[in-house]
Amino acid sequence: MLDAVRMMLSLGVSEIEVTQMASTNPARLLRIDGDCGSIEEGKRADLVALDHSGAVRLTIVDGLIGYSHA
């Protein structure tokens, strides 16, 4: 998924559209969008933060930091 995100960003697709393609849409297709796929109260706190070059800077899994690059 990270490679797909990087590719879409390099093609000029907006960050909002890429975010939906990588999170909201897959969660909806898997019918788990009630639990994950967007940042909302009551949903799992699973996040990946990228820097401007597309490198992973932070991952959070179920609300806990899994990886952090300072």
Short mmCIF file of N, CA, C and O in Angstrom, two decimals:
data_model
loop_
_atom_site.label_atom_id
_atom_site.label_comp_id
_atom_site.label_asym_id
_atom_site.label_seq_id
_atom_site.Cartn_x
_atom_site.Cartn_y
_atom_site.Cartn_z
N MET A 1 0.83 -1.18 0.00
CA MET A 1 0.00 0.00 0.00
C MET A 1 0.87 1.25 0.00
O MET A 1 0.54 2.23 -0.66
N LEU A 2 1.99 1.19 0.73
CA LEU A 2 2.88 2.35 0.76
C LEU A 2 3.40 2.67 -0.63
O LEU A 2 3.45 3.83 -1.04
N ASP A 3 3.77 1.65 -1.39
CA ASP A 3 4.23 1.88 -2.76
C ASP A 3 3.12 2.50 -3.62
O ASP A 3 3.39 3.39 -4.43
N ALA A 4 1.90 2.05 -3.43
CA ALA A 4 0.77 2.60 -4.18
C ALA A 4 0.54 4.07 -3.81
O ALA A 4 0.30 4.90 -4.68
N VAL A 5 0.64 4.38 -2.53
CA VAL A 5 0.48 5.76 -2.08
C VAL A 5 1.56 6.64 -2.69
O VAL A 5 1.28 7.71 -3.24
N ARG A 6 2.80 6.18 -2.63
CA ARG A 6 3.90 6.97 -3.20
C ARG A 6 3.70 7.18 -4.70
O ARG A 6 3.94 8.28 -5.22
N MET A 7 3.28 6.14 -5.41
CA MET A 7 3.07 6.24 -6.85
C MET A 7 1.97 7.26 -7.17
O MET A 7 2.14 8.12 -8.03
N MET A 8 0.86 7.18 -6.47
CA MET A 8 -0.25 8.10 -6.74
C MET A 8 0.15 9.54 -6.43
O MET A 8 -0.21 10.45 -7.18
N LEU A 9 0.88 9.75 -5.35
CA LEU A 9 1.34 11.10 -5.03
C LEU A 9 2.30 11.61 -6.10
O LEU A 9 2.23 12.78 -6.49
N SER A 10 3.17 10.74 -6.61
CA SER A 10 4.12 11.16 -7.64
C SER A 10 3.41 11.50 -8.94
O SER A 10 3.93 12.27 -9.75
N LEU A 11 2.22 10.94 -9.15
CA LEU A 11 1.44 11.23 -10.34
C LEU A 11 0.61 12.50 -10.20
O LEU A 11 -0.09 12.90 -11.12
N GLY A 12 0.66 13.12 -9.01
CA GLY A 12 -0.04 14.37 -8.79
C GLY A 12 -1.44 14.24 -8.23
O GLY A 12 -2.18 15.23 -8.17
N VAL A 13 -1.82 13.03 -7.81
CA VAL A 13 -3.14 12.86 -7.18
C VAL A 13 -3.10 13.57 -5.83
O VAL A 13 -2.09 13.53 -5.12
N SER A 14 -4.19 14.22 -5.47
CA SER A 14 -4.22 14.99 -4.22
C SER A 14 -4.06 14.08 -3.00
O SER A 14 -4.45 12.91 -3.02
N GLU A 15 -3.50 14.65 -1.94
CA GLU A 15 -3.31 13.90 -0.70
C GLU A 15 -4.64 13.39 -0.15
O GLU A 15 -4.71 12.29 0.40
N ILE A 16 -5.68 14.17 -0.29
CA ILE A 16 -7.00 13.75 0.20
C ILE A 16 -7.48 12.53 -0.57
O ILE A 16 -7.94 11.55 0.02
N GLU A 17 -7.37 12.56 -1.90
CA GLU A 17 -7.80 11.41 -2.70
C GLU A 17 -6.95 10.17 -2.41
O GLU A 17 -7.48 9.06 -2.32
N VAL A 18 -5.66 10.35 -2.24
CA VAL A 18 -4.78 9.22 -1.95
C VAL A 18 -5.13 8.63 -0.59
O VAL A 18 -5.17 7.41 -0.42
N THR A 19 -5.42 9.49 0.38
CA THR A 19 -5.81 9.01 1.71
C THR A 19 -7.07 8.16 1.63
O THR A 19 -7.15 7.09 2.24
N GLN A 20 -8.04 8.60 0.87
CA GLN A 20 -9.27 7.83 0.71
C GLN A 20 -9.00 6.50 0.01
O GLN A 20 -9.54 5.47 0.39
N MET A 21 -8.17 6.53 -1.01
CA MET A 21 -7.85 5.30 -1.74
C MET A 21 -7.13 4.29 -0.86
O MET A 21 -7.29 3.09 -1.03
N ALA A 22 -6.33 4.78 0.09
CA ALA A 22 -5.53 3.89 0.92
C ALA A 22 -6.20 3.48 2.23
O ALA A 22 -5.72 2.56 2.89
N SER A 23 -7.27 4.15 2.61
CA SER A 23 -7.86 3.84 3.91
C SER A 23 -9.38 3.68 3.86
O SER A 23 -9.91 2.60 4.11
N THR A 24 -10.07 4.74 3.52
CA THR A 24 -11.53 4.72 3.54
C THR A 24 -12.11 3.69 2.56
O THR A 24 -12.95 2.88 2.93
N ASN A 25 -11.65 3.74 1.32
CA ASN A 25 -12.20 2.83 0.31
C ASN A 25 -11.94 1.36 0.61
O ASN A 25 -12.87 0.55 0.54
N PRO A 26 -10.70 0.96 0.98
CA PRO A 26 -10.48 -0.45 1.31
C PRO A 26 -11.32 -0.91 2.51
O PRO A 26 -11.86 -2.02 2.51
N ALA A 27 -11.43 -0.05 3.52
CA ALA A 27 -12.24 -0.42 4.69
C ALA A 27 -13.70 -0.63 4.30
O ALA A 27 -14.35 -1.57 4.76
N ARG A 28 -14.20 0.24 3.43
CA ARG A 28 -15.59 0.10 2.96
C ARG A 28 -15.77 -1.20 2.16
O ARG A 28 -16.73 -1.93 2.35
N LEU A 29 -14.82 -1.49 1.27
CA LEU A 29 -14.90 -2.71 0.47
C LEU A 29 -14.86 -3.97 1.33
O LEU A 29 -15.52 -4.97 1.01
N LEU A 30 -14.09 -3.92 2.40
CA LEU A 30 -13.99 -5.06 3.32
C LEU A 30 -15.11 -5.07 4.36
O LEU A 30 -15.18 -5.97 5.19
N ARG A 31 -15.94 -4.05 4.30
CA ARG A 31 -17.07 -3.90 5.24
C ARG A 31 -16.62 -3.82 6.69
O ARG A 31 -17.28 -4.34 7.59
N ILE A 32 -15.49 -3.14 6.89
CA ILE A 32 -14.99 -2.90 8.25
C ILE A 32 -14.90 -1.41 8.54
O ILE A 32 -14.25 -0.98 9.49
N ASP A 33 -15.58 -0.61 7.70
CA ASP A 33 -15.50 0.84 7.86
C ASP A 33 -16.19 1.35 9.12
O ASP A 33 -16.01 2.50 9.49
N GLY A 34 -16.93 0.52 9.80
CA GLY A 34 -17.50 0.91 11.08
C GLY A 34 -16.46 0.91 12.19
O GLY A 34 -16.63 1.55 13.22
N ASP A 35 -15.35 0.17 11.96
CA ASP A 35 -14.29 0.05 12.96
C ASP A 35 -13.00 0.75 12.58
O ASP A 35 -12.21 1.11 13.46
N CYS A 36 -12.75 0.92 11.29
CA CYS A 36 -11.49 1.52 10.87
C CYS A 36 -11.64 2.14 9.48
O CYS A 36 -12.70 2.07 8.87
N GLY A 37 -10.59 2.77 9.01
CA GLY A 37 -10.62 3.39 7.69
C GLY A 37 -10.72 4.90 7.71
O GLY A 37 -10.54 5.54 6.68
N SER A 38 -10.97 5.47 8.86
CA SER A 38 -11.04 6.92 8.99
C SER A 38 -10.75 7.28 10.45
O SER A 38 -10.81 6.44 11.33
N ILE A 39 -10.41 8.54 10.66
CA ILE A 39 -10.11 9.02 12.01
C ILE A 39 -11.39 9.56 12.62
O ILE A 39 -11.85 10.64 12.26
N GLU A 40 -11.97 8.74 13.49
CA GLU A 40 -13.22 9.12 14.16
C GLU A 40 -13.24 8.54 15.56
O GLU A 40 -12.67 7.47 15.80
N GLU A 41 -13.91 9.22 16.44
CA GLU A 41 -14.06 8.73 17.80
C GLU A 41 -14.73 7.36 17.77
O GLU A 41 -15.70 7.14 17.05
N GLY A 42 -14.17 6.43 18.55
CA GLY A 42 -14.74 5.09 18.65
C GLY A 42 -14.14 4.09 17.67
O GLY A 42 -14.38 2.89 17.79
N LYS A 43 -13.36 4.57 16.70
CA LYS A 43 -12.73 3.66 15.74
C LYS A 43 -11.31 3.34 16.20
O LYS A 43 -10.73 4.05 17.02
N ARG A 44 -10.76 2.25 15.65
CA ARG A 44 -9.38 1.87 15.97
C ARG A 44 -8.44 3.02 15.64
O ARG A 44 -8.61 3.68 14.63
N ALA A 45 -7.46 3.20 16.47
CA ALA A 45 -6.47 4.26 16.24
C ALA A 45 -5.25 3.65 15.55
O ALA A 45 -4.23 3.39 16.15
N ASP A 46 -5.40 3.36 14.25
CA ASP A 46 -4.32 2.83 13.43
C ASP A 46 -3.96 3.91 12.40
O ASP A 46 -4.79 4.27 11.57
N LEU A 47 -2.74 4.42 12.48
CA LEU A 47 -2.33 5.52 11.61
C LEU A 47 -0.91 5.31 11.11
O LEU A 47 -0.10 4.71 11.80
N VAL A 48 -0.64 5.84 9.94
CA VAL A 48 0.72 5.91 9.41
C VAL A 48 0.94 7.35 8.98
O VAL A 48 0.14 7.89 8.21
N ALA A 49 2.01 7.97 9.46
CA ALA A 49 2.33 9.34 9.08
C ALA A 49 3.57 9.32 8.19
O ALA A 49 4.58 8.70 8.53
N LEU A 50 3.46 10.00 7.04
CA LEU A 50 4.56 10.09 6.09
C LEU A 50 5.10 11.51 6.07
O LEU A 50 4.36 12.46 6.31
N ASP A 51 6.38 11.65 5.75
CA ASP A 51 6.92 12.99 5.58
C ASP A 51 6.72 13.44 4.13
O ASP A 51 6.12 12.71 3.33
N HIS A 52 7.21 14.62 3.79
CA HIS A 52 6.99 15.18 2.46
C HIS A 52 7.58 14.33 1.34
O HIS A 52 7.13 14.41 0.20
N SER A 53 8.56 13.48 1.65
CA SER A 53 9.17 12.64 0.62
C SER A 53 8.52 11.26 0.54
O SER A 53 8.91 10.43 -0.27
N GLY A 54 7.54 10.99 1.41
CA GLY A 54 6.84 9.71 1.40
C GLY A 54 7.45 8.67 2.32
O GLY A 54 7.04 7.51 2.30
N ALA A 55 8.42 9.06 3.14
CA ALA A 55 9.02 8.14 4.09
C ALA A 55 8.15 8.02 5.34
O ALA A 55 7.57 9.00 5.79
N VAL A 56 8.06 6.81 5.88
CA VAL A 56 7.27 6.59 7.09
C VAL A 56 7.98 7.23 8.27
O VAL A 56 9.16 7.00 8.51
N ARG A 57 7.27 8.06 8.99
CA ARG A 57 7.82 8.74 10.17
C ARG A 57 7.22 8.21 11.47
O ARG A 57 7.85 8.29 12.51
N LEU A 58 5.99 7.69 11.40
CA LEU A 58 5.30 7.26 12.61
C LEU A 58 4.23 6.24 12.25
O LEU A 58 3.52 6.42 11.25
N THR A 59 4.13 5.18 13.04
CA THR A 59 2.98 4.28 12.92
C THR A 59 2.35 4.13 14.31
O THR A 59 3.05 4.06 15.31
N ILE A 60 1.05 4.11 14.30
CA ILE A 60 0.29 3.91 15.53
C ILE A 60 -0.67 2.76 15.27
O ILE A 60 -1.42 2.78 14.28
N VAL A 61 -0.62 1.75 16.13
CA VAL A 61 -1.48 0.58 15.98
C VAL A 61 -2.32 0.44 17.25
O VAL A 61 -1.78 0.29 18.34
N ASP A 62 -3.62 0.50 17.07
CA ASP A 62 -4.57 0.41 18.19
C ASP A 62 -4.24 1.42 19.29
O ASP A 62 -4.35 1.12 20.47
N GLY A 63 -3.81 2.62 18.85
CA GLY A 63 -3.54 3.69 19.80
C GLY A 63 -2.15 3.71 20.39
O GLY A 63 -1.81 4.61 21.15
N LEU A 64 -1.32 2.72 20.07
CA LEU A 64 0.03 2.65 20.61
C LEU A 64 1.06 2.88 19.51
O LEU A 64 0.91 2.38 18.40
N ILE A 65 2.10 3.62 19.83
CA ILE A 65 3.15 3.89 18.85
C ILE A 65 3.89 2.58 18.55
O ILE A 65 4.43 1.95 19.43
N GLY A 66 3.88 2.20 17.28
CA GLY A 66 4.58 1.00 16.84
C GLY A 66 5.96 1.33 16.29
O GLY A 66 6.88 0.54 16.39
N TYR A 67 6.07 2.51 15.69
CA TYR A 67 7.34 2.95 15.11
C TYR A 67 7.37 4.46 15.13
O TYR A 67 6.37 5.10 14.82
N SER A 68 8.52 4.99 15.47
CA SER A 68 8.70 6.44 15.44
C SER A 68 10.12 6.75 14.99
O SER A 68 11.08 6.21 15.54
N HIS A 69 10.23 7.56 13.98
CA HIS A 69 11.52 8.01 13.48
C HIS A 69 11.65 9.49 13.82
O HIS A 69 11.02 10.31 13.19
N ALA A 70 12.46 9.77 14.82
CA ALA A 70 12.58 11.13 15.32
C ALA A 70 13.27 12.07 14.38
O ALA A 70 13.93 11.95 13.52
#
